[in-house]
Coordinates of C-alpha atoms in Angstrom, one line a residue:
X232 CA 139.6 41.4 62.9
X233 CA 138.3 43.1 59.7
X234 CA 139.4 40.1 57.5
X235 CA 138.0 37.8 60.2
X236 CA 134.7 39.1 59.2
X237 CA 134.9 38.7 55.8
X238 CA 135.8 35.3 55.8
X239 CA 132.5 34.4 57.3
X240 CA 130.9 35.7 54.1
X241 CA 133.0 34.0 51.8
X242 CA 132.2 30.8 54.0
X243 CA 128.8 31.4 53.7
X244 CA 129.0 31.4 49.8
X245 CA 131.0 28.0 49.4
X246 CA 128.5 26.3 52.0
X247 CA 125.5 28.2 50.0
X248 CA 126.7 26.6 46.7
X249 CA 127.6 23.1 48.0
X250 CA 124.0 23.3 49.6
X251 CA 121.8 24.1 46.3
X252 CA 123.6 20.8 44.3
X253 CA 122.7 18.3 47.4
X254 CA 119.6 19.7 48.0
X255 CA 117.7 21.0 44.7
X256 CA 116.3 17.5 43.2
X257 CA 114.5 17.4 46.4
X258 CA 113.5 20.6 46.6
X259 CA 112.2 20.8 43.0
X260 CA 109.7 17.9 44.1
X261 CA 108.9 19.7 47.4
X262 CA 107.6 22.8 45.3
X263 CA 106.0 20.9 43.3
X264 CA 104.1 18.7 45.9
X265 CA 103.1 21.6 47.6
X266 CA 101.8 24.2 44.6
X267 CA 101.1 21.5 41.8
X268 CA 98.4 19.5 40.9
X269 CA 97.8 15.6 40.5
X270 CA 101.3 14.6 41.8
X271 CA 100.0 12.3 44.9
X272 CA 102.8 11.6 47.1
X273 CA 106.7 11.7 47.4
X274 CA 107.2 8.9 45.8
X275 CA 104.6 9.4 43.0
X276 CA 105.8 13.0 42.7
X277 CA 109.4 11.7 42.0
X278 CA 108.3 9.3 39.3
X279 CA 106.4 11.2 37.7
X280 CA 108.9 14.0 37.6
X281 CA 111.4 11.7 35.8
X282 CA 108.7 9.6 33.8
X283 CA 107.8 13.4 32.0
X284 CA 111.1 14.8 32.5
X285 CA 113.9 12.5 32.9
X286 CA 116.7 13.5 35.6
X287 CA 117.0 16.9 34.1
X288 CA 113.6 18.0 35.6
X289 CA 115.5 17.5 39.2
X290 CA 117.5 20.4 38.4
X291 CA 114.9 22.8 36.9
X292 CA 116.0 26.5 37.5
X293 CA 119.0 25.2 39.1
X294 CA 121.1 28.1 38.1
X295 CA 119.6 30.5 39.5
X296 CA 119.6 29.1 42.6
X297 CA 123.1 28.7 42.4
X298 CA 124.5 32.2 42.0
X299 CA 121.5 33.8 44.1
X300 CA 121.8 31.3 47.0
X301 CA 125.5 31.6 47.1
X302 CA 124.9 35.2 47.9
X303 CA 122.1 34.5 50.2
X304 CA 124.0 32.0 52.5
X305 CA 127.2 34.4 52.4
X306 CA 124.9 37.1 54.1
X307 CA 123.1 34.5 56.6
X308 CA 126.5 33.2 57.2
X309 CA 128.2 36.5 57.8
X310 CA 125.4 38.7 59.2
X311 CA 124.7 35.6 62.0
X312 CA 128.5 35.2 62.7
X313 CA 129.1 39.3 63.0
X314 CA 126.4 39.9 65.0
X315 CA 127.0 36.9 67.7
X316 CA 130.7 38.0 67.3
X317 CA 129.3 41.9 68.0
X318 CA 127.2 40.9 70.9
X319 CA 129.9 38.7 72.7
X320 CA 132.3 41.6 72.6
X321 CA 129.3 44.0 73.7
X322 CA 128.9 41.3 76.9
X323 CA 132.2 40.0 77.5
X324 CA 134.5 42.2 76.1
X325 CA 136.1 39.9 73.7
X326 CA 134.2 39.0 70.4
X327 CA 135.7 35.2 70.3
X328 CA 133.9 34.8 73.9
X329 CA 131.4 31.4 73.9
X330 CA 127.8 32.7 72.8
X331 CA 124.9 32.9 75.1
X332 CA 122.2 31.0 74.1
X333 CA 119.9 34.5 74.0
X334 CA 123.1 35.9 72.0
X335 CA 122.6 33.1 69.6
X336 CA 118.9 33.8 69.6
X337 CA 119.1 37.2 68.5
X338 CA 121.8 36.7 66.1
X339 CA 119.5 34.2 64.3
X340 CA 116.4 36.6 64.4
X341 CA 118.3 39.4 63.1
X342 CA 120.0 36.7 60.2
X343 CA 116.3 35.8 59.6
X344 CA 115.1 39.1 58.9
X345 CA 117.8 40.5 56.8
X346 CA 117.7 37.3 54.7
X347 CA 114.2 37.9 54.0
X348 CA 115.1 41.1 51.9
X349 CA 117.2 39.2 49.7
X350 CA 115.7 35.6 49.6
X351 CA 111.6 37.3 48.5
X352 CA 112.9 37.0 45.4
X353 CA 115.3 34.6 44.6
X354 CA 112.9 32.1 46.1
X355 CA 110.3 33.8 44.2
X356 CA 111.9 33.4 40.8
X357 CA 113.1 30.0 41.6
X358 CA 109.5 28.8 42.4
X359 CA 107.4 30.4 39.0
X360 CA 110.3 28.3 37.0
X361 CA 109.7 25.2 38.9
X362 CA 106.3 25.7 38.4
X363 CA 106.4 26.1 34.9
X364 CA 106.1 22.8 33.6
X365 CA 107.6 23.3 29.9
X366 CA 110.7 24.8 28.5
X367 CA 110.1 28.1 26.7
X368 CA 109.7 28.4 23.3
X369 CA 108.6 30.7 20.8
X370 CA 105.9 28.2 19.5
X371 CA 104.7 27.2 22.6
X372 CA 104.6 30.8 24.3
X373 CA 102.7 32.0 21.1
X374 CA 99.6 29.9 20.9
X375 CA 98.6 31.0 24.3
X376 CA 101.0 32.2 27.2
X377 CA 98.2 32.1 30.2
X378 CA 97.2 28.6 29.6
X379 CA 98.5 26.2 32.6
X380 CA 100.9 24.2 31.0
X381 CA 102.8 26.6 28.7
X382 CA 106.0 28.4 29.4
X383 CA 105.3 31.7 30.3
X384 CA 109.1 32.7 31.6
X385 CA 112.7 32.1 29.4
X386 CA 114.7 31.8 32.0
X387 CA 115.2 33.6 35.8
X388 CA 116.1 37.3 34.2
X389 CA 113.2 37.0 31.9
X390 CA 111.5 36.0 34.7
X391 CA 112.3 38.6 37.1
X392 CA 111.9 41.2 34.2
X393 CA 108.4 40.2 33.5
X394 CA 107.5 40.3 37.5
X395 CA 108.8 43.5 37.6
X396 CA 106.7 44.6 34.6
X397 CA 103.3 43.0 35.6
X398 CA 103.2 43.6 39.3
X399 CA 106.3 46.1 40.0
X400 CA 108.0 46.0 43.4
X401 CA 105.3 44.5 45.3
X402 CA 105.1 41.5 42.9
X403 CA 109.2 40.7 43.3
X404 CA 108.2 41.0 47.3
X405 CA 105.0 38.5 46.6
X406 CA 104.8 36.5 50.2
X407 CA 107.4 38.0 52.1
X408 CA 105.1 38.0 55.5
X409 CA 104.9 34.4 54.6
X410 CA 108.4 34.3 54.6
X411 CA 109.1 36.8 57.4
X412 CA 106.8 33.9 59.0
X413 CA 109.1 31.2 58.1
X414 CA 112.5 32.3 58.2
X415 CA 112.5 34.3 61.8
X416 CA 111.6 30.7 63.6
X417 CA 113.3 28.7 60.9
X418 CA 116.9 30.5 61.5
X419 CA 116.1 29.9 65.3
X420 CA 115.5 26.1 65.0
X421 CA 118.7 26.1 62.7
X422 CA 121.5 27.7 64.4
X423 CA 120.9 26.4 68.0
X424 CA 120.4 22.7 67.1
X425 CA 123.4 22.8 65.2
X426 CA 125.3 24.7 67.8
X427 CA 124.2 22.3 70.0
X428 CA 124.6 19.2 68.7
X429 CA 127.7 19.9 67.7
X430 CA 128.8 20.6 71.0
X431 CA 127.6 17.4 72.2
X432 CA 128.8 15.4 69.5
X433 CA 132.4 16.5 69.7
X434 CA 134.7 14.2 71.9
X435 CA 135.9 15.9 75.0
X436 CA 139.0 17.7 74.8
X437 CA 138.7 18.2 70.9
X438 CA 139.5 22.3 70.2
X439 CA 137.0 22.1 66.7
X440 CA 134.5 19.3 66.1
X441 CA 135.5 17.1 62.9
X442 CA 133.5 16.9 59.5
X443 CA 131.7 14.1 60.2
X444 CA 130.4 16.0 63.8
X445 CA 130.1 19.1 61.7
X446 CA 128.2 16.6 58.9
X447 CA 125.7 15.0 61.7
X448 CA 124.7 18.2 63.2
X449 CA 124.3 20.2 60.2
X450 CA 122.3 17.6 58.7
X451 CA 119.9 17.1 61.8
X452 CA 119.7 21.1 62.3
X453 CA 118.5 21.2 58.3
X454 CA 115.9 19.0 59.6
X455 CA 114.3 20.5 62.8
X456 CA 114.7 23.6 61.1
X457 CA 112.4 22.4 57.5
X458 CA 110.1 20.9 59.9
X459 CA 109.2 24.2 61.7
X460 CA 109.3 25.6 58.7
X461 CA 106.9 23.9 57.1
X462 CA 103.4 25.1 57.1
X463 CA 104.5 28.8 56.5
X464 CA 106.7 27.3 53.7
X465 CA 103.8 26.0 52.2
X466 CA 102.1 29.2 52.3
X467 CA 104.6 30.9 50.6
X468 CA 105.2 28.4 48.3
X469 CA 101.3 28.9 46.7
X470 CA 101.6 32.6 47.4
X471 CA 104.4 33.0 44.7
X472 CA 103.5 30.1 42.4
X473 CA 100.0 32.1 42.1
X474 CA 100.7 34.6 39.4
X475 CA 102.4 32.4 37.1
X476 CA 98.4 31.5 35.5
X477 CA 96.2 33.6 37.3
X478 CA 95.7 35.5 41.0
X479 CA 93.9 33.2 43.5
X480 CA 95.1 34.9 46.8
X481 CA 94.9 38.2 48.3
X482 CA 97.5 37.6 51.0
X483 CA 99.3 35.9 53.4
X484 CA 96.4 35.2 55.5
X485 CA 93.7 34.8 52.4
X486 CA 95.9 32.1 51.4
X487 CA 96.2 30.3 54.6
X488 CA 92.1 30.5 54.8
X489 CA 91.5 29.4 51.4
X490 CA 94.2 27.0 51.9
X491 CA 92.5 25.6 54.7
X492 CA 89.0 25.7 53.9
X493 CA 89.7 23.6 50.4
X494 CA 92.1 21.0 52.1
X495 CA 91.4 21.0 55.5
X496 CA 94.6 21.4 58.1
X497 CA 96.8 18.9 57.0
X498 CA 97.7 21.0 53.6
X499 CA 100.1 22.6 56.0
X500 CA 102.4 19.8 56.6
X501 CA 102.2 19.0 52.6
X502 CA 106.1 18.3 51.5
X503 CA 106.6 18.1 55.2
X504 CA 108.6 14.9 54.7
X505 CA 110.8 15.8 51.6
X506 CA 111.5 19.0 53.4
X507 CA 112.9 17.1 56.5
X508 CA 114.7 14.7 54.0
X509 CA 116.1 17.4 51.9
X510 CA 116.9 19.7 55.2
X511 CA 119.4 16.8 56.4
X512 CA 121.8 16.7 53.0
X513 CA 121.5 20.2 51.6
X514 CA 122.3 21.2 55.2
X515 CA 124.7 18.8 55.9
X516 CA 126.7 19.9 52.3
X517 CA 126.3 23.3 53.7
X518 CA 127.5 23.3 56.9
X519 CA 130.5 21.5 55.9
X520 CA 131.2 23.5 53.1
X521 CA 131.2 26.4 55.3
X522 CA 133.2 25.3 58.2
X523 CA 135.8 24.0 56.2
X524 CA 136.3 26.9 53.9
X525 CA 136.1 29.0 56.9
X526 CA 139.3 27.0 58.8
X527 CA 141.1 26.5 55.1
X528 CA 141.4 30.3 55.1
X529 CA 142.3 30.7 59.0
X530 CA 145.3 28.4 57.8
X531 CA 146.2 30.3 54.9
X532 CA 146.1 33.4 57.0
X533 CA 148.2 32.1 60.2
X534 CA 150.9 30.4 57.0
X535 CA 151.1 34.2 55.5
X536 CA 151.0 36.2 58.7
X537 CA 152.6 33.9 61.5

């Protein structure tokens, strides 16, 4: 059983990584479209992206990303998977029983929350680099580092060090009610759907669904999930982007006023469709990546223990 557990972590981390490279190019433009200036539309924001920064811009701050949401998907994963796997032994006596959907419910609000302790900053370091429009140099960041435009952060420990310098603790925890906001719903509209659909897709009288099943349903969950998401993602989004120049918002609900006094209600649905677009691969990748690696070990372990 112990091991059992485990293996939902490490399944998490392999669907986490395979997530971040299907997903980032998009969700570099999504940050961008919602907390930049003068970038138009999707399109526009692509072109202009690649006109300024060639394909490299796509995967600006990348790396971070990479080993933080690794970590962040492994405790999603596992956290979602334990608890369901806790509450359908506390109900039925046997932790492999078929989850409620109130089980599922409360195993995705208790994912959501815990995630929110870990994701604050990651997402918050990941956004001040995308924001940051040059690479650092010493040239640049001497003539003057508070100008828009010029680098202010090296890279994501730099960036996390000079957070933590400025603003403290609170400044690394910069729109976690946003996110709180975001993430409790989000997790909800993200594990049923794909529970769900993958239920429905899967031919009658097949044990496990098959990748393409586990593909489709990852991919569409990714996308009903972004697109409840949204307008809290956009608030958070401009809650930790502000501070990179200068402090615009008090709060979460400061920044949803100002927000929608300056632009009116549909600033809330800004990205709305590169989220949904980048919701069904990113997904997809990690859903896969996770329910594969999850039955390649199961095998492994039934070969070594039989």
């Amino acid at each position: 059983m112990g091991s059992l557990q485990l293996q939902d972590f490490v399944a998490g981390l392999v669907g986490g990584i395979a997530s971040v490279v299907a997903g980032h190019p998009l969700d570099t433009v999504k940050t961008r479209l919602q907390a930049g200036q003068g970038y138009g539309n999707t399109l526009k924001c692509v072109l202009t992206v690649y006109r300024n920064e060639s394909l490299t811009g796509f995967f600006k701050g990348m790396s971070f990303p990479l080993a933080s949401i690794g970590i962040y998907s492994s405790v999603v994963f596992g956290v979602f998977s334990n608890t369901q796997r806790f509450l359908s032994q506390l109900r039925h006596g046997d932790p492999a029983a078929a989850p409620s959907l109130a089980d599922m419910t409360l195993a995705s609000l208790v994912a959501g929350v815990i995630s929110v302790g870990i994701g604050t900053p990651v997402e918050l370091v990941k956004i001040r680099l995308q924001m940051q429009t040059q690479p650092y140099t010493k040239a640049n960041a001497k003539l003057n580092s508070t100008a828009p435009g010029s680098p202010v952060y090296r890279g994501p420990i730099h960036c996390l060090r000079t957070i933590l310098q400025k603003e403290g603790i609170p400044g690394i925890y910069r729109g976690n009610v946003a996110m709180l906001l975001r993430d409790v719903p989000g997790y909800c509209a993200y594990f049923i759907p794909y529970a769900m659909f993958c239920d429905w897709i899967t031919p009658h009288g097949s044990i496990a669904p098959n990748p393409f099943s586990i593909w489709v349903a990852g991919g569409v969950a990714g996308a009903v999930s972004w697109a409840v998401c949204t307008p809290m993602d956009v608030v958070k989004s401009r809650l930790q982007a502000d501070g990179v120049y200068s402090n615009q918002y008090k709060g979460t609900i400061d920044c949803m006023l100002q927000s929608y006094q300056n632009e009116g209600l549909k600033v809330f649905f800004r990205g709305l469709l590169v989220n949904t677009i980048r919701g069904f691969p990113s997904s997809a990748a990690m859903f896969l990546g996770y329910e594969l690696s999850l039955k390649a070990m199961k095998r492994c372990q039934s070969e070594t223990n039989p």
